[in-house]
């Protein structure tokens, strides 16, 4: 079973869900912000840790983050495939000994291009993904590649966009899971209201091609890893 860890009620799984549906693998979502109990990571095929408006260090106001960090640590020890997205990638970096800057000089908002390095271009997570590729960003914080990790991608504004840890474990700074309703809702979080949706719609075909490939690749990689 795949487990989707949702850290924020406004940061759902979006486009990940139809890909899991089409894969045929069972899955469920866990609302970490609502204090739902975590399963044993050894029982899982793969884990996706989603984003959130809060930061890694905001544990006083969002104590569930401590439980998420403990769960990520347990997943790493169990060798369970894991993909951390935005805050999820920052939590993964932090749990593995990396540094998360908050606020960061590397903030990005809206549609952006991301460049794969030579290692990233050859990594199975990015199979079928061009470089540069179009993605969506909404982050004030940023991570470093943790010790033992490998940098896979960067952008003009943010030097660490994706990394891999030993096994099938990845952290990404960007949001491959978003769709129109999510971006529209996020626009409403700003005062005055932002308009990242129009840029998203204009780049939607390119965004979907790259993002769906990345998410589908992770699903396939995780399922294969658990069979080996």
Short mmCIF file of C-alpha atoms in Angstrom, two decimals:
data_model
loop_
_atom_site.label_atom_id
_atom_site.label_comp_id
_atom_site.label_asym_id
_atom_site.label_seq_id
_atom_site.Cartn_x
_atom_site.Cartn_y
_atom_site.Cartn_z
CA UNK A 1 0.00 0.00 0.00
CA UNK A 2 1.10 3.56 -0.74
CA UNK A 3 0.67 6.14 2.01
CA UNK A 4 0.13 9.83 1.27
CA UNK A 5 1.06 12.00 4.25
CA UNK A 6 -0.85 15.30 4.14
CA UNK A 7 0.68 17.99 6.35
CA UNK A 8 -1.77 20.80 5.58
CA UNK A 9 -5.51 20.68 4.72
CA UNK A 10 -4.82 23.11 1.85
CA UNK A 11 -2.09 20.92 0.32
CA UNK A 12 -3.84 17.79 -0.99
CA UNK A 13 -2.47 15.12 -3.33
CA UNK A 14 -4.08 16.54 -6.48
CA UNK A 15 -2.80 14.87 -9.64
CA UNK A 16 -1.10 12.08 -7.71
CA UNK A 17 -4.43 10.37 -7.00
CA UNK A 18 -5.47 9.52 -10.58
CA UNK A 19 -1.97 8.17 -11.23
CA UNK A 20 -2.25 5.87 -8.21
CA UNK A 21 -5.73 4.86 -9.35
CA UNK A 22 -4.45 3.93 -12.80
CA UNK A 23 -1.46 2.06 -11.34
CA UNK A 24 -3.74 -0.39 -9.57
CA UNK A 25 -1.80 -0.12 -6.33
CA UNK A 26 -3.84 0.40 -3.17
CA UNK A 27 -3.27 3.64 -1.30
CA UNK A 28 -4.64 5.81 1.44
CA UNK A 29 -4.17 9.36 2.68
CA UNK A 30 -3.22 10.18 6.24
CA UNK A 31 -4.04 13.60 7.72
CA UNK A 32 -0.96 14.22 9.86
CA UNK A 33 -2.33 17.63 10.85
CA UNK A 34 -5.36 15.86 12.39
CA UNK A 35 -3.15 13.58 14.51
CA UNK A 36 -4.04 10.40 12.62
CA UNK A 37 -1.77 7.52 13.71
CA UNK A 38 1.04 6.42 11.43
CA UNK A 39 1.38 2.81 10.29
CA UNK A 40 4.59 0.79 10.43
CA UNK A 41 6.60 1.99 7.39
CA UNK A 42 7.83 -1.55 6.80
CA UNK A 43 4.24 -2.48 5.86
CA UNK A 44 4.12 0.11 3.04
CA UNK A 45 5.03 -0.05 -0.64
CA UNK A 46 5.87 3.63 -0.76
CA UNK A 47 5.31 6.96 0.96
CA UNK A 48 4.64 10.43 -0.44
CA UNK A 49 4.99 13.31 2.03
CA UNK A 50 3.20 16.41 0.75
CA UNK A 51 3.79 20.12 1.28
CA UNK A 52 2.37 22.69 3.66
CA UNK A 53 2.25 26.38 4.43
CA UNK A 54 4.26 25.83 7.62
CA UNK A 55 8.03 25.31 7.79
CA UNK A 56 10.16 22.48 9.11
CA UNK A 57 11.07 24.50 12.20
CA UNK A 58 7.48 25.51 13.05
CA UNK A 59 7.01 22.60 15.43
CA UNK A 60 5.65 24.74 18.26
CA UNK A 61 2.66 25.86 16.20
CA UNK A 62 2.41 22.59 14.26
CA UNK A 63 3.44 19.79 16.63
CA UNK A 64 2.39 17.13 14.13
CA UNK A 65 5.62 17.89 12.26
CA UNK A 66 7.57 16.16 15.03
CA UNK A 67 5.58 13.00 14.38
CA UNK A 68 6.11 13.32 10.64
CA UNK A 69 9.86 13.67 11.16
CA UNK A 70 9.87 10.59 13.40
CA UNK A 71 7.92 8.68 10.74
CA UNK A 72 10.35 9.74 8.01
CA UNK A 73 13.25 8.63 10.18
CA UNK A 74 11.57 5.25 10.72
CA UNK A 75 10.92 4.94 6.97
CA UNK A 76 14.57 5.64 6.20
CA UNK A 77 15.68 2.98 8.67
CA UNK A 78 13.16 0.52 7.19
CA UNK A 79 14.29 1.22 3.62
CA UNK A 80 10.77 2.18 2.52
CA UNK A 81 10.61 4.11 -0.77
CA UNK A 82 9.71 7.74 -0.10
CA UNK A 83 9.10 10.92 -2.08
CA UNK A 84 9.07 14.23 -0.21
CA UNK A 85 7.44 17.17 -2.02
CA UNK A 86 8.27 20.79 -1.07
CA UNK A 87 7.78 20.79 2.73
CA UNK A 88 7.98 17.01 2.47
CA UNK A 89 11.36 17.32 0.78
CA UNK A 90 12.49 19.80 3.42
CA UNK A 91 11.38 17.43 6.19
CA UNK A 92 13.28 14.61 4.48
CA UNK A 93 16.41 16.72 4.18
CA UNK A 94 16.17 17.76 7.84
CA UNK A 95 15.57 14.19 9.03
CA UNK A 96 18.61 13.01 7.07
CA UNK A 97 20.94 15.70 8.41
CA UNK A 98 20.51 18.44 5.81
CA UNK A 99 19.88 22.13 6.45
CA UNK A 100 16.56 23.87 5.82
CA UNK A 101 16.74 27.66 5.52
CA UNK A 102 13.67 29.60 6.67
CA UNK A 103 13.18 32.08 5.16
CA UNK A 104 15.45 31.32 2.25
CA UNK A 105 16.99 33.61 -0.37
CA UNK A 106 16.00 30.93 -2.90
CA UNK A 107 12.22 31.43 -2.80
CA UNK A 108 10.18 30.79 -5.95
CA UNK A 109 6.54 31.37 -6.87
CA UNK A 110 4.54 30.09 -9.83
CA UNK A 111 5.61 28.34 -13.01
CA UNK A 112 9.39 27.87 -13.18
CA UNK A 113 11.97 25.93 -15.15
CA UNK A 114 14.14 23.31 -13.46
CA UNK A 115 17.39 21.90 -14.87
CA UNK A 116 18.45 18.30 -14.42
CA UNK A 117 22.18 17.71 -14.03
CA UNK A 118 23.87 14.73 -15.71
CA UNK A 119 23.05 12.46 -12.77
CA UNK A 120 19.45 13.63 -12.68
CA UNK A 121 19.00 13.09 -16.41
CA UNK A 122 20.07 9.48 -15.90
CA UNK A 123 18.04 8.90 -12.76
CA UNK A 124 14.94 6.70 -13.20
CA UNK A 125 12.78 9.22 -11.31
CA UNK A 126 13.22 11.58 -14.25
CA UNK A 127 12.94 9.04 -17.07
CA UNK A 128 11.13 10.69 -19.98
CA UNK A 129 11.49 14.18 -18.48
CA UNK A 130 13.32 16.83 -20.55
CA UNK A 131 15.81 19.32 -19.21
CA UNK A 132 14.90 21.96 -18.46
CA UNK A 133 11.36 20.99 -17.52
CA UNK A 134 8.42 23.13 -16.46
CA UNK A 135 7.07 22.83 -12.94
CA UNK A 136 5.23 24.80 -10.26
CA UNK A 137 6.83 26.39 -7.21
CA UNK A 138 5.51 27.98 -4.04
CA UNK A 139 8.17 28.04 -1.34
CA UNK A 140 9.82 30.53 0.98
CA UNK A 141 12.14 27.90 2.49
CA UNK A 142 14.73 25.66 0.85
CA UNK A 143 16.80 22.58 1.64
CA UNK A 144 20.36 21.43 1.15
CA UNK A 145 21.24 17.96 -0.07
CA UNK A 146 21.70 15.91 3.11
CA UNK A 147 24.87 13.93 3.82
CA UNK A 148 25.03 10.86 1.62
CA UNK A 149 22.56 12.38 -0.83
CA UNK A 150 23.02 13.15 -4.52
CA UNK A 151 21.93 16.39 -6.18
CA UNK A 152 19.73 15.76 -9.23
CA UNK A 153 18.31 19.14 -10.21
CA UNK A 154 18.58 22.88 -9.67
CA UNK A 155 17.09 26.12 -10.97
CA UNK A 156 18.31 29.66 -11.58
CA UNK A 157 16.92 30.77 -8.22
CA UNK A 158 17.31 27.62 -6.12
CA UNK A 159 20.47 25.47 -6.22
CA UNK A 160 18.87 22.34 -4.75
CA UNK A 161 15.64 21.29 -6.47
CA UNK A 162 15.86 17.50 -6.17
CA UNK A 163 18.05 14.95 -4.43
CA UNK A 164 18.24 11.21 -4.00
CA UNK A 165 19.23 9.27 -0.91
CA UNK A 166 20.41 5.64 -1.00
CA UNK A 167 17.54 3.37 -1.98
CA UNK A 168 14.37 4.71 -3.57
CA UNK A 169 14.23 7.93 -1.52
CA UNK A 170 13.79 11.34 -3.13
CA UNK A 171 13.18 14.92 -2.09
CA UNK A 172 11.97 17.62 -4.48
CA UNK A 173 11.43 21.32 -3.86
CA UNK A 174 8.82 21.77 -6.58
CA UNK A 175 5.17 20.67 -6.74
CA UNK A 176 4.47 17.95 -9.36
CA UNK A 177 1.12 17.14 -7.74
CA UNK A 178 -0.73 20.42 -8.18
CA UNK A 179 -3.69 20.97 -10.50
CA UNK A 180 -5.93 23.94 -11.35
CA UNK A 181 -8.13 23.74 -8.22
CA UNK A 182 -5.09 23.62 -5.93
CA UNK A 183 -3.34 26.57 -7.61
CA UNK A 184 -6.60 28.55 -7.59
CA UNK A 185 -6.99 27.91 -3.86
CA UNK A 186 -3.39 28.88 -3.17
CA UNK A 187 -3.85 32.16 -5.05
CA UNK A 188 -6.48 33.04 -2.46
CA UNK A 189 -3.97 32.71 0.39
CA UNK A 190 -2.32 35.97 -0.68
CA UNK A 191 -3.50 39.50 0.11
CA UNK A 192 -4.14 40.91 -2.38
CA UNK A 193 -5.06 37.73 -4.22
CA UNK A 194 -2.23 36.36 -6.37
CA UNK A 195 -2.63 35.12 -9.92
CA UNK A 196 -0.37 32.12 -10.40
CA UNK A 197 -3.27 30.25 -11.99
CA UNK A 198 -3.09 32.03 -15.34
CA UNK A 199 0.58 31.12 -15.72
CA UNK A 200 -0.18 27.56 -14.66
CA UNK A 201 -2.95 27.22 -17.26
CA UNK A 202 -0.68 28.60 -19.98
CA UNK A 203 2.00 26.00 -19.16
CA UNK A 204 -0.37 23.20 -18.12
CA UNK A 205 0.38 20.78 -20.96
CA UNK A 206 4.15 20.94 -20.38
CA UNK A 207 3.66 20.86 -16.62
CA UNK A 208 1.45 17.78 -16.77
CA UNK A 209 3.78 15.90 -19.11
CA UNK A 210 6.79 16.32 -16.81
CA UNK A 211 4.98 16.11 -13.48
CA UNK A 212 2.91 13.05 -14.29
CA UNK A 213 6.03 11.28 -15.57
CA UNK A 214 7.89 12.01 -12.31
CA UNK A 215 5.03 10.81 -10.11
CA UNK A 216 4.33 7.73 -12.23
CA UNK A 217 8.05 6.90 -12.21
CA UNK A 218 8.12 7.04 -8.42
CA UNK A 219 5.09 4.76 -8.14
CA UNK A 220 6.73 2.24 -10.46
CA UNK A 221 10.14 2.50 -8.77
CA UNK A 222 8.65 2.04 -5.30
CA UNK A 223 6.60 -0.98 -6.33
CA UNK A 224 9.62 -2.59 -7.99
CA UNK A 225 11.88 -1.85 -5.03
CA UNK A 226 9.51 -3.55 -2.61
CA UNK A 227 9.42 -6.66 -4.81
CA UNK A 228 13.21 -7.01 -4.96
#
